[in-house]
């Protein structure tokens, strides 16, 4: 791999880092570091030489000042739940994990905002304000484990993206430690700010501009009422057309999620939530908002589903049934582990009306590469997650999995879509970037990055490909449940 070499770690550097962080703030044993060799994208692996665990912004700043003086590259890491290899250390000997920076600093319900450290777990933000009738909208399937810092790096979404947007729509301000150790404040508590949107630049930058240590997040008022239903279809195509019919009718549900037959069977075998295993596809549709009018919208959605070919539409009768439906959806990735020794989760986007076409393409790609591919995705906003099943012990299968992923992303772009909806580029898709962006586009991105990180020491070799660069594909290990 053609990678720019950064400086190595010397004993003096280690001594300086230990003085800042203490003995328990540095992990250096190979057996312990192996835990950090990858995130949820297990196709590629790289073990850091040192793992640092700061407790505060001051710690992060002091650490980065040392690394800056010695020209050492680093990679930020949250909980390691990412799905694109974004925190894989490539030519970055030091990994800086923010998981110990996990304090909720201030709750301001009057202004609907909350200030947290970047290591706070996503679900804990909502749990902190739930009793007061508020919630934090971005809800990735890994929300019980993923951290706010990781969400900001990847611009994470979740099932409720359709109505509420992704992370960038809910971050008001950031504290960012630049690669030279300088601490800067971007944005702020006000809803509207003038000048360039630097917060928007950092959100989704995948840790290539420094380390986010604190964030001010927008809170949303919890909906007065929910109405969650399960629509059962014999064919995937009919289900996708029904999704567009709902949106075209002027109804914006909180979420519309789809699972195909392969995923339905895996979920049912794992959790026995009552999904019809003979269905071609199911839609989980959740309406939320004021109690007045929600039943009327529910009737309209049921009629649209029936008109679109649904053979059955079930309404969750109480909170338990609603919880079971969401349990089925959010644990789908884990259930897939029952189908094959390994799986690779992909992430692409197409315009919602092109969903039938991309799913036809995926069927053809599955046949061409002789691989089983299941689909569970955010149908409302066209964000697909094909899950390719394989056995890591078969090197030819590994090669075909990578080729199939490339073909799926190429099809997304051909249909007017994008390379990622919420997982980021990481190392997984870095070589697909030229399919979507011109050389001039990528040059401008590089120049913008260097405003923050002139030496490109923060998470090097991510997002923006370099001429002649490539990532070594290691023999993958067993896929963990996500």
CSV table of C-alpha atoms in Angstrom, one decimal:
chain,number,residue,atom,x,y,z
A,1,UNK,CA,0.0,0.0,0.0
A,2,UNK,CA,1.3,3.4,-0.9
A,3,UNK,CA,1.0,5.4,2.3
A,4,UNK,CA,2.8,8.4,3.6
A,5,UNK,CA,5.0,7.4,6.4
A,6,UNK,CA,4.7,9.3,9.7
A,7,UNK,CA,7.2,9.3,12.5
A,8,UNK,CA,7.5,6.3,14.8
A,9,UNK,CA,6.9,6.2,18.6
A,10,UNK,CA,10.0,6.7,20.7
A,11,UNK,CA,10.5,5.9,24.4
A,12,UNK,CA,10.5,9.7,25.1
A,13,UNK,CA,7.1,10.0,23.6
A,14,UNK,CA,5.7,7.1,25.6
A,15,UNK,CA,7.1,8.6,28.8
A,16,UNK,CA,5.5,12.0,28.0
A,17,UNK,CA,2.1,10.3,27.3
A,18,UNK,CA,2.3,8.3,30.5
A,19,UNK,CA,2.9,11.5,32.5
A,20,UNK,CA,-0.3,13.0,31.0
A,21,UNK,CA,-2.6,10.0,31.2
A,22,UNK,CA,-1.2,7.8,34.0
A,23,UNK,CA,-0.4,4.1,33.7
A,24,UNK,CA,-4.1,3.2,33.2
A,25,UNK,CA,-4.5,5.6,30.4
A,26,UNK,CA,-2.2,3.7,28.0
A,27,UNK,CA,-2.7,0.2,26.6
A,28,UNK,CA,0.4,-1.4,25.0
A,29,UNK,CA,0.1,-5.2,25.5
A,30,UNK,CA,-0.4,-6.9,22.1
A,31,UNK,CA,-3.0,-9.2,23.5
A,32,UNK,CA,-5.1,-6.2,24.7
A,33,UNK,CA,-4.5,-4.1,21.5
A,34,UNK,CA,-5.8,-6.9,19.4
A,35,UNK,CA,-9.3,-6.0,20.5
A,36,UNK,CA,-8.9,-2.7,18.6
A,37,UNK,CA,-7.7,-4.2,15.3
A,38,UNK,CA,-11.0,-3.4,13.5
A,39,UNK,CA,-14.5,-2.1,13.9
A,40,UNK,CA,-17.7,-3.7,12.6
A,41,UNK,CA,-16.1,-3.8,9.1
A,42,UNK,CA,-13.9,-6.9,9.6
A,43,UNK,CA,-12.7,-7.3,6.1
A,44,UNK,CA,-9.6,-5.3,6.9
A,45,UNK,CA,-7.5,-5.2,10.1
A,46,UNK,CA,-4.7,-3.2,11.6
A,47,UNK,CA,-3.5,-3.2,15.2
A,48,UNK,CA,-2.3,0.1,16.8
A,49,UNK,CA,1.0,0.2,18.6
A,50,UNK,CA,-0.5,2.2,21.5
A,51,UNK,CA,-4.0,2.9,22.7
A,52,UNK,CA,-4.6,6.1,24.6
A,53,UNK,CA,-7.6,6.7,26.9
A,54,UNK,CA,-7.8,10.4,27.9
A,55,UNK,CA,-10.3,11.5,30.5
A,56,UNK,CA,-10.7,15.2,29.4
A,57,UNK,CA,-10.3,17.7,26.6
A,58,UNK,CA,-7.1,18.9,28.4
A,59,UNK,CA,-5.7,15.4,28.2
A,60,UNK,CA,-6.5,15.2,24.5
A,61,UNK,CA,-4.9,18.6,23.8
A,62,UNK,CA,-1.8,17.7,25.8
A,63,UNK,CA,-1.5,14.3,24.0
A,64,UNK,CA,-1.9,15.9,20.6
A,65,UNK,CA,0.7,18.5,21.3
A,66,UNK,CA,3.3,15.8,22.0
A,67,UNK,CA,2.3,13.9,18.9
A,68,UNK,CA,2.5,17.1,16.8
A,69,UNK,CA,6.0,17.8,18.1
A,70,UNK,CA,7.1,14.4,17.0
A,71,UNK,CA,5.1,14.2,13.7
A,72,UNK,CA,3.2,11.1,14.9
A,73,UNK,CA,-0.1,10.2,13.3
A,74,UNK,CA,-3.2,9.0,15.2
A,75,UNK,CA,-6.7,7.7,14.8
A,76,UNK,CA,-9.7,8.7,16.9
A,77,UNK,CA,-12.0,5.9,18.1
A,78,UNK,CA,-15.3,5.9,19.9
A,79,UNK,CA,-17.0,2.6,20.7
A,80,UNK,CA,-15.7,0.8,17.6
A,81,UNK,CA,-19.2,0.1,16.3
A,82,UNK,CA,-18.6,1.7,12.9
A,83,UNK,CA,-19.2,-0.4,9.7
A,84,UNK,CA,-16.7,1.0,7.2
A,85,UNK,CA,-13.3,0.7,8.9
A,86,UNK,CA,-13.3,4.4,9.8
A,87,UNK,CA,-11.2,3.8,13.0
A,88,UNK,CA,-8.7,1.3,11.4
A,89,UNK,CA,-5.2,2.6,12.1
A,90,UNK,CA,-3.4,2.9,8.8
A,91,UNK,CA,0.1,4.4,9.1
A,92,UNK,CA,-1.2,5.8,12.4
A,93,UNK,CA,0.6,4.0,15.3
A,94,UNK,CA,-1.5,5.6,18.0
A,95,UNK,CA,-5.3,5.2,18.6
A,96,UNK,CA,-7.0,7.7,20.9
A,97,UNK,CA,-10.2,6.3,22.4
A,98,UNK,CA,-12.8,8.8,23.8
A,99,UNK,CA,-14.9,6.2,25.7
A,100,UNK,CA,-13.8,7.5,29.2
A,101,UNK,CA,-15.0,11.0,28.3
A,102,UNK,CA,-18.6,10.1,29.0
A,103,UNK,CA,-20.2,12.8,31.0
A,104,UNK,CA,-23.4,14.7,30.3
A,105,UNK,CA,-22.4,18.2,31.1
A,106,UNK,CA,-25.6,20.2,30.9
A,107,UNK,CA,-29.3,19.7,30.1
A,108,UNK,CA,-31.2,22.8,29.0
A,109,UNK,CA,-34.8,21.8,28.3
A,110,UNK,CA,-35.9,25.4,27.9
A,111,UNK,CA,-33.7,25.7,24.9
A,112,UNK,CA,-34.1,22.1,23.9
A,113,UNK,CA,-30.4,21.3,23.9
A,114,UNK,CA,-27.9,19.1,25.8
A,115,UNK,CA,-24.2,19.3,26.1
A,116,UNK,CA,-22.2,16.1,26.3
A,117,UNK,CA,-18.7,14.7,26.0
A,118,UNK,CA,-18.0,12.8,22.9
A,119,UNK,CA,-17.7,9.4,24.7
A,120,UNK,CA,-21.4,9.5,25.8
A,121,UNK,CA,-23.4,6.5,24.5
A,122,UNK,CA,-26.1,7.6,22.1
A,123,UNK,CA,-29.0,6.0,23.9
A,124,UNK,CA,-27.9,7.6,27.2
A,125,UNK,CA,-28.6,11.0,25.7
A,126,UNK,CA,-32.3,10.1,25.3
A,127,UNK,CA,-32.4,8.3,28.6
A,128,UNK,CA,-31.2,11.5,30.3
A,129,UNK,CA,-34.2,13.5,29.1
A,130,UNK,CA,-36.8,10.9,28.5
A,131,UNK,CA,-38.7,11.5,31.7
A,132,UNK,CA,-39.1,15.1,30.8
A,133,UNK,CA,-40.7,14.2,27.4
A,134,UNK,CA,-37.7,14.8,25.1
A,135,UNK,CA,-35.4,12.6,23.0
A,136,UNK,CA,-32.3,12.7,20.8
A,137,UNK,CA,-33.5,11.8,17.3
A,138,UNK,CA,-30.5,10.0,15.6
A,139,UNK,CA,-30.9,6.4,16.6
A,140,UNK,CA,-28.5,4.0,14.8
A,141,UNK,CA,-29.2,0.3,15.4
A,142,UNK,CA,-26.1,0.3,17.6
A,143,UNK,CA,-27.5,3.1,19.7
A,144,UNK,CA,-27.1,1.2,23.0
A,145,UNK,CA,-23.3,1.0,22.4
A,146,UNK,CA,-22.2,3.7,19.9
A,147,UNK,CA,-21.0,7.0,21.1
A,148,UNK,CA,-21.8,10.6,20.1
A,149,UNK,CA,-18.2,11.2,18.9
A,150,UNK,CA,-18.5,8.2,16.5
A,151,UNK,CA,-21.9,9.4,15.4
A,152,UNK,CA,-20.5,12.8,14.6
A,153,UNK,CA,-17.5,11.3,12.7
A,154,UNK,CA,-19.8,9.2,10.5
A,155,UNK,CA,-22.8,11.5,10.4
A,156,UNK,CA,-24.9,8.6,11.6
A,157,UNK,CA,-28.6,8.2,11.1
A,158,UNK,CA,-31.0,5.4,12.0
A,159,UNK,CA,-34.5,4.3,11.3
A,160,UNK,CA,-36.0,7.7,12.1
A,161,UNK,CA,-33.8,9.6,9.6
A,162,UNK,CA,-36.7,9.9,7.2
A,163,UNK,CA,-38.6,12.4,9.4
A,164,UNK,CA,-35.9,13.7,11.8
A,165,UNK,CA,-32.7,13.8,9.7
A,166,UNK,CA,-29.2,12.5,10.4
A,167,UNK,CA,-26.6,13.6,13.0
A,168,UNK,CA,-25.6,16.8,11.3
A,169,UNK,CA,-29.2,18.1,11.7
A,170,UNK,CA,-28.9,17.8,15.4
A,171,UNK,CA,-25.5,19.2,16.3
A,172,UNK,CA,-25.5,22.8,17.3
A,173,UNK,CA,-21.9,23.2,18.4
A,174,UNK,CA,-18.6,21.3,18.8
A,175,UNK,CA,-15.4,21.5,20.8
A,176,UNK,CA,-12.7,20.2,18.5
A,177,UNK,CA,-9.0,19.6,19.4
A,178,UNK,CA,-7.0,20.2,16.2
A,179,UNK,CA,-4.1,17.8,15.4
A,180,UNK,CA,-1.6,20.4,16.8
A,181,UNK,CA,-3.4,20.4,20.2
A,182,UNK,CA,-5.2,23.7,19.8
A,183,UNK,CA,-8.8,23.6,21.2
A,184,UNK,CA,-11.4,25.4,19.1
A,185,UNK,CA,-15.1,26.0,19.5
A,186,UNK,CA,-17.3,25.7,16.4
A,187,UNK,CA,-20.9,26.7,16.2
A,188,UNK,CA,-22.7,27.3,19.5
A,189,UNK,CA,-25.9,27.0,21.4
A,190,UNK,CA,-27.8,29.4,19.2
A,191,UNK,CA,-30.1,27.9,16.6
A,192,UNK,CA,-28.9,30.1,13.8
A,193,UNK,CA,-25.3,31.3,13.2
A,194,UNK,CA,-23.8,33.4,10.4
A,195,UNK,CA,-20.6,32.6,8.5
A,196,UNK,CA,-19.4,29.3,7.0
A,197,UNK,CA,-20.9,26.1,8.4
A,198,UNK,CA,-17.8,24.7,10.1
A,199,UNK,CA,-19.8,22.4,12.3
A,200,UNK,CA,-21.2,20.9,9.1
A,201,UNK,CA,-17.6,20.4,7.8
A,202,UNK,CA,-16.6,18.4,10.9
A,203,UNK,CA,-19.7,16.3,11.1
A,204,UNK,CA,-19.1,13.4,8.7
A,205,UNK,CA,-15.4,14.1,8.3
A,206,UNK,CA,-14.6,10.7,9.9
A,207,UNK,CA,-12.0,12.1,12.3
A,208,UNK,CA,-9.8,13.5,9.6
A,209,UNK,CA,-9.8,17.1,11.0
A,210,UNK,CA,-9.1,16.4,14.7
A,211,UNK,CA,-10.8,14.9,17.7
A,212,UNK,CA,-14.3,16.1,18.8
A,213,UNK,CA,-14.4,16.2,22.6
A,214,UNK,CA,-17.7,17.9,23.4
A,215,UNK,CA,-20.9,18.6,21.5
A,216,UNK,CA,-24.1,20.6,22.0
A,217,UNK,CA,-27.0,18.6,20.6
A,218,UNK,CA,-30.5,19.5,19.7
A,219,UNK,CA,-33.3,17.8,21.6
A,220,UNK,CA,-36.7,17.0,20.2
A,221,UNK,CA,-40.0,16.8,22.0
A,222,UNK,CA,-41.2,13.3,22.3
A,223,UNK,CA,-44.2,12.6,20.0
A,224,UNK,CA,-47.5,12.7,21.8
A,225,UNK,CA,-48.6,9.4,20.1
A,226,UNK,CA,-47.2,6.6,18.0
A,227,UNK,CA,-48.8,4.2,15.6
A,228,UNK,CA,-46.6,1.4,14.4
A,229,UNK,CA,-47.7,-1.2,11.9
A,230,UNK,CA,-46.3,-4.2,10.0
A,231,UNK,CA,-47.2,-4.5,6.3
A,232,UNK,CA,-46.7,-7.9,4.7
A,233,UNK,CA,-45.9,-8.3,1.0
A,234,UNK,CA,-45.3,-11.3,-1.3
A,235,UNK,CA,-42.9,-9.3,-3.4
A,236,UNK,CA,-40.1,-6.8,-2.5
A,237,UNK,CA,-41.0,-4.7,-5.5
A,238,UNK,CA,-44.6,-4.2,-4.4
A,239,UNK,CA,-43.4,-3.1,-1.0
A,240,UNK,CA,-41.0,-0.5,-2.4
A,241,UNK,CA,-43.7,1.0,-4.6
A,242,UNK,CA,-46.0,1.2,-1.6
A,243,UNK,CA,-43.3,3.2,0.3
A,244,UNK,CA,-43.3,5.8,-2.5
A,245,UNK,CA,-47.1,5.9,-2.5
A,246,UNK,CA,-47.2,6.8,1.2
A,247,UNK,CA,-44.7,9.7,0.7
A,248,UNK,CA,-46.5,10.9,-2.5
A,249,UNK,CA,-49.7,11.0,-0.5
A,250,UNK,CA,-48.2,13.7,1.7
A,251,UNK,CA,-47.7,11.5,4.8
A,252,UNK,CA,-44.2,11.5,6.3
A,253,UNK,CA,-43.9,8.7,8.8
A,254,UNK,CA,-41.3,8.7,11.5
A,255,UNK,CA,-39.8,5.6,9.9
A,256,UNK,CA,-40.4,3.1,7.1
A,257,UNK,CA,-38.1,0.1,7.4
A,258,UNK,CA,-37.9,-2.9,5.1
A,259,UNK,CA,-36.7,-6.5,5.6
A,260,UNK,CA,-36.7,-9.1,2.8
A,261,UNK,CA,-37.3,-12.8,3.1
A,262,UNK,CA,-33.8,-13.8,4.0
A,263,UNK,CA,-33.7,-11.3,6.8
A,264,UNK,CA,-37.2,-12.1,8.0
A,265,UNK,CA,-36.4,-15.7,8.4
A,266,UNK,CA,-33.2,-15.0,10.3
A,267,UNK,CA,-34.9,-12.6,12.7
A,268,UNK,CA,-37.8,-15.0,13.3
A,269,UNK,CA,-35.5,-17.9,14.0
A,270,UNK,CA,-33.5,-15.7,16.4
A,271,UNK,CA,-36.2,-13.8,18.3
A,272,UNK,CA,-39.6,-15.4,17.4
A,273,UNK,CA,-41.5,-12.1,17.2
A,274,UNK,CA,-44.2,-13.5,14.9
A,275,UNK,CA,-42.9,-12.3,11.5
A,276,UNK,CA,-44.4,-14.2,8.5
A,277,UNK,CA,-41.5,-16.4,7.2
A,278,UNK,CA,-43.2,-17.0,3.9
A,279,UNK,CA,-43.4,-13.2,3.0
A,280,UNK,CA,-41.3,-11.7,0.3
A,281,UNK,CA,-40.8,-8.5,2.3
A,282,UNK,CA,-42.2,-6.6,5.3
A,283,UNK,CA,-42.4,-2.9,6.0
A,284,UNK,CA,-42.3,-1.5,9.6
A,285,UNK,CA,-44.1,1.8,9.4
A,286,UNK,CA,-44.2,4.2,12.3
A,287,UNK,CA,-46.4,7.3,12.4
A,288,UNK,CA,-45.8,9.8,15.2
A,289,UNK,CA,-46.9,13.2,16.2
A,290,UNK,CA,-50.0,14.7,17.8
A,291,UNK,CA,-52.6,12.2,18.9
A,292,UNK,CA,-55.3,14.1,17.0
A,293,UNK,CA,-55.2,13.0,13.4
A,294,UNK,CA,-52.8,10.0,13.8
A,295,UNK,CA,-55.5,7.5,13.5
A,296,UNK,CA,-56.7,9.1,10.3
A,297,UNK,CA,-53.2,8.9,8.9
A,298,UNK,CA,-53.0,5.3,10.0
A,299,UNK,CA,-56.2,4.4,8.1
A,300,UNK,CA,-54.8,6.1,5.0
A,301,UNK,CA,-51.5,4.2,5.3
A,302,UNK,CA,-53.3,0.9,5.7
A,303,UNK,CA,-55.3,1.7,2.6
A,304,UNK,CA,-52.2,2.6,0.6
A,305,UNK,CA,-50.5,-0.6,1.7
A,306,UNK,CA,-53.5,-2.7,0.7
A,307,UNK,CA,-53.7,-0.9,-2.7
A,308,UNK,CA,-50.0,-1.5,-3.1
A,309,UNK,CA,-50.4,-5.3,-2.7
A,310,UNK,CA,-50.0,-5.9,1.0
A,311,UNK,CA,-51.7,-9.1,1.9
A,312,UNK,CA,-51.8,-8.2,5.6
A,313,UNK,CA,-51.3,-5.0,7.7
A,314,UNK,CA,-50.9,-5.5,11.4
A,315,UNK,CA,-51.2,-2.7,13.9
A,316,UNK,CA,-49.2,-2.8,17.1
A,317,UNK,CA,-51.9,-2.8,19.8
A,318,UNK,CA,-49.7,-1.7,22.6
A,319,UNK,CA,-46.2,-0.6,23.6
A,320,UNK,CA,-45.1,-4.2,24.0
A,321,UNK,CA,-46.0,-5.1,20.4
A,322,UNK,CA,-44.4,-1.9,19.2
A,323,UNK,CA,-41.2,-2.7,21.1
A,324,UNK,CA,-41.1,-6.2,19.6
A,325,UNK,CA,-41.4,-4.9,16.1
A,326,UNK,CA,-38.4,-2.5,16.7
A,327,UNK,CA,-36.5,-5.3,18.5
A,328,UNK,CA,-36.9,-7.3,15.3
A,329,UNK,CA,-35.6,-4.5,13.1
A,330,UNK,CA,-32.8,-3.3,15.3
A,331,UNK,CA,-31.4,-6.8,16.0
A,332,UNK,CA,-31.6,-7.9,12.4
A,333,UNK,CA,-27.9,-7.6,11.9
A,334,UNK,CA,-27.2,-9.8,14.8
A,335,UNK,CA,-29.7,-12.4,13.6
A,336,UNK,CA,-27.9,-12.7,10.3
A,337,UNK,CA,-25.0,-14.3,12.2
A,338,UNK,CA,-27.1,-17.4,12.3
A,339,UNK,CA,-27.1,-17.7,8.5
A,340,UNK,CA,-23.4,-17.8,7.7
A,341,UNK,CA,-20.0,-17.8,9.5
A,342,UNK,CA,-19.4,-14.2,8.2
A,343,UNK,CA,-21.3,-11.3,6.7
A,344,UNK,CA,-20.4,-7.9,5.2
A,345,UNK,CA,-22.9,-5.1,5.6
A,346,UNK,CA,-22.9,-2.5,2.8
A,347,UNK,CA,-24.4,1.0,2.8
A,348,UNK,CA,-25.6,2.8,-0.3
A,349,UNK,CA,-28.3,5.3,-1.2
A,350,UNK,CA,-30.6,5.6,-4.2
A,351,UNK,CA,-33.5,8.0,-4.8
A,352,UNK,CA,-36.5,6.4,-3.1
A,353,UNK,CA,-38.3,5.8,-6.4
A,354,UNK,CA,-35.3,3.8,-7.7
A,355,UNK,CA,-35.6,1.2,-4.9
A,356,UNK,CA,-37.2,-1.5,-7.1
A,357,UNK,CA,-34.4,-1.1,-9.6
A,358,UNK,CA,-31.5,-1.3,-7.1
A,359,UNK,CA,-33.1,-4.4,-5.6
A,360,UNK,CA,-33.3,-6.0,-9.0
A,361,UNK,CA,-29.6,-5.1,-9.5
A,362,UNK,CA,-28.7,-6.7,-6.2
A,363,UNK,CA,-30.5,-9.9,-7.2
A,364,UNK,CA,-28.4,-10.0,-10.4
A,365,UNK,CA,-25.2,-9.2,-8.5
A,366,UNK,CA,-26.0,-12.0,-6.0
A,367,UNK,CA,-26.4,-14.5,-8.9
A,368,UNK,CA,-23.3,-13.2,-10.7
A,369,UNK,CA,-21.0,-13.6,-7.7
A,370,UNK,CA,-22.8,-16.7,-6.4
A,371,UNK,CA,-23.4,-15.1,-3.0
A,372,UNK,CA,-26.5,-14.9,-0.8
A,373,UNK,CA,-27.5,-11.3,-0.1
A,374,UNK,CA,-30.2,-10.2,2.3
A,375,UNK,CA,-31.7,-6.7,2.5
A,376,UNK,CA,-32.7,-4.7,5.6
A,377,UNK,CA,-32.8,-1.0,5.1
A,378,UNK,CA,-34.3,2.5,5.6
A,379,UNK,CA,-36.9,2.4,2.7
A,380,UNK,CA,-38.3,5.8,3.4
A,381,UNK,CA,-35.1,7.6,2.4
A,382,UNK,CA,-33.6,5.1,0.0
A,383,UNK,CA,-30.7,4.0,2.2
A,384,UNK,CA,-30.0,0.4,1.5
A,385,UNK,CA,-28.0,-2.1,3.6
A,386,UNK,CA,-27.4,-5.2,1.5
A,387,UNK,CA,-25.9,-7.9,3.7
A,388,UNK,CA,-23.5,-10.3,1.9
A,389,UNK,CA,-23.1,-13.8,3.5
A,390,UNK,CA,-19.8,-15.6,3.2
A,391,UNK,CA,-17.3,-17.9,4.8
A,392,UNK,CA,-14.0,-16.4,5.6
A,393,UNK,CA,-12.2,-19.7,5.2
A,394,UNK,CA,-12.9,-19.6,1.5
A,395,UNK,CA,-10.5,-17.0,-0.1
A,396,UNK,CA,-12.4,-17.0,-3.3
A,397,UNK,CA,-15.6,-16.1,-1.5
A,398,UNK,CA,-13.8,-13.2,0.2
A,399,UNK,CA,-12.7,-12.0,-3.3
A,400,UNK,CA,-16.3,-12.2,-4.6
A,401,UNK,CA,-17.7,-10.4,-1.5
A,402,UNK,CA,-15.5,-7.4,-2.2
A,403,UNK,CA,-16.4,-7.5,-5.9
A,404,UNK,CA,-20.1,-7.7,-5.1
A,405,UNK,CA,-19.8,-4.7,-2.8
A,406,UNK,CA,-18.1,-2.7,-5.5
A,407,UNK,CA,-20.9,-3.6,-8.0
A,408,UNK,CA,-23.6,-2.6,-5.6
A,409,UNK,CA,-22.1,0.8,-5.0
A,410,UNK,CA,-21.6,1.3,-8.7
A,411,UNK,CA,-25.2,0.5,-9.3
A,412,UNK,CA,-26.3,3.0,-6.6
A,413,UNK,CA,-24.3,5.8,-8.3
A,414,UNK,CA,-25.6,4.8,-11.8
A,415,UNK,CA,-29.2,5.2,-10.4
A,416,UNK,CA,-28.5,8.7,-9.1
A,417,UNK,CA,-27.5,7.8,-5.6
A,418,UNK,CA,-24.6,8.0,-3.3
A,419,UNK,CA,-21.8,5.9,-1.7
A,420,UNK,CA,-23.1,6.1,1.9
A,421,UNK,CA,-26.1,7.0,3.8
A,422,UNK,CA,-24.8,6.7,7.4
A,423,UNK,CA,-21.8,4.3,7.6
A,424,UNK,CA,-19.2,6.7,6.1
A,425,UNK,CA,-16.5,6.0,3.6
A,426,UNK,CA,-13.7,4.7,5.9
A,427,UNK,CA,-11.5,2.2,4.2
A,428,UNK,CA,-14.4,0.2,2.8
A,429,UNK,CA,-15.4,2.6,0.1
A,430,UNK,CA,-12.3,4.8,-0.4
A,431,UNK,CA,-11.6,3.4,-3.8
A,432,UNK,CA,-15.1,4.0,-4.9
A,433,UNK,CA,-14.9,7.7,-4.3
A,434,UNK,CA,-13.7,8.5,-7.8
A,435,UNK,CA,-16.8,6.9,-9.1
A,436,UNK,CA,-18.8,9.7,-7.6
A,437,UNK,CA,-16.3,12.6,-7.4
A,438,UNK,CA,-14.0,14.1,-10.1
A,439,UNK,CA,-10.3,14.7,-9.5
A,440,UNK,CA,-11.0,18.3,-8.9
A,441,UNK,CA,-13.7,17.5,-6.3
A,442,UNK,CA,-11.3,15.3,-4.4
A,443,UNK,CA,-8.6,17.9,-4.6
A,444,UNK,CA,-10.9,20.5,-3.1
A,445,UNK,CA,-11.8,18.0,-0.3
A,446,UNK,CA,-8.0,17.5,0.4
A,447,UNK,CA,-7.4,21.2,0.6
A,448,UNK,CA,-10.3,21.7,3.0
A,449,UNK,CA,-9.0,18.9,5.2
A,450,UNK,CA,-5.5,20.5,5.3
A,451,UNK,CA,-7.0,23.7,6.7
A,452,UNK,CA,-7.6,21.7,9.9
A,453,UNK,CA,-4.8,19.2,9.5
A,454,UNK,CA,-1.9,20.4,7.3
A,455,UNK,CA,0.2,17.3,7.8
A,456,UNK,CA,-2.7,14.9,7.5
A,457,UNK,CA,-1.9,13.1,10.7
A,458,UNK,CA,-5.4,12.8,12.0
A,459,UNK,CA,-6.9,9.4,10.7
A,460,UNK,CA,-4.6,9.3,7.7
A,461,UNK,CA,-5.5,7.3,4.5
A,462,UNK,CA,-9.3,7.6,5.0
A,463,UNK,CA,-12.1,9.1,3.0
A,464,UNK,CA,-10.0,10.7,0.2
A,465,UNK,CA,-8.1,8.3,-2.0
A,466,UNK,CA,-4.5,8.9,-3.0
A,467,UNK,CA,-3.1,8.0,-6.5
A,468,UNK,CA,-1.7,4.5,-6.4
A,469,UNK,CA,-3.1,3.9,-2.9
A,470,UNK,CA,-4.8,0.7,-1.9
A,471,UNK,CA,-5.8,-1.1,1.3
A,472,UNK,CA,-4.5,-4.6,2.0
A,473,UNK,CA,-7.3,-7.0,2.5
A,474,UNK,CA,-6.5,-9.3,5.4
A,475,UNK,CA,-8.0,-12.7,6.0
A,476,UNK,CA,-11.2,-11.7,7.8
A,477,UNK,CA,-12.2,-13.1,11.1
A,478,UNK,CA,-15.6,-14.2,12.3
A,479,UNK,CA,-18.2,-11.4,12.0
A,480,UNK,CA,-19.4,-10.2,15.4
A,481,UNK,CA,-23.1,-9.5,16.0
A,482,UNK,CA,-23.9,-5.8,15.7
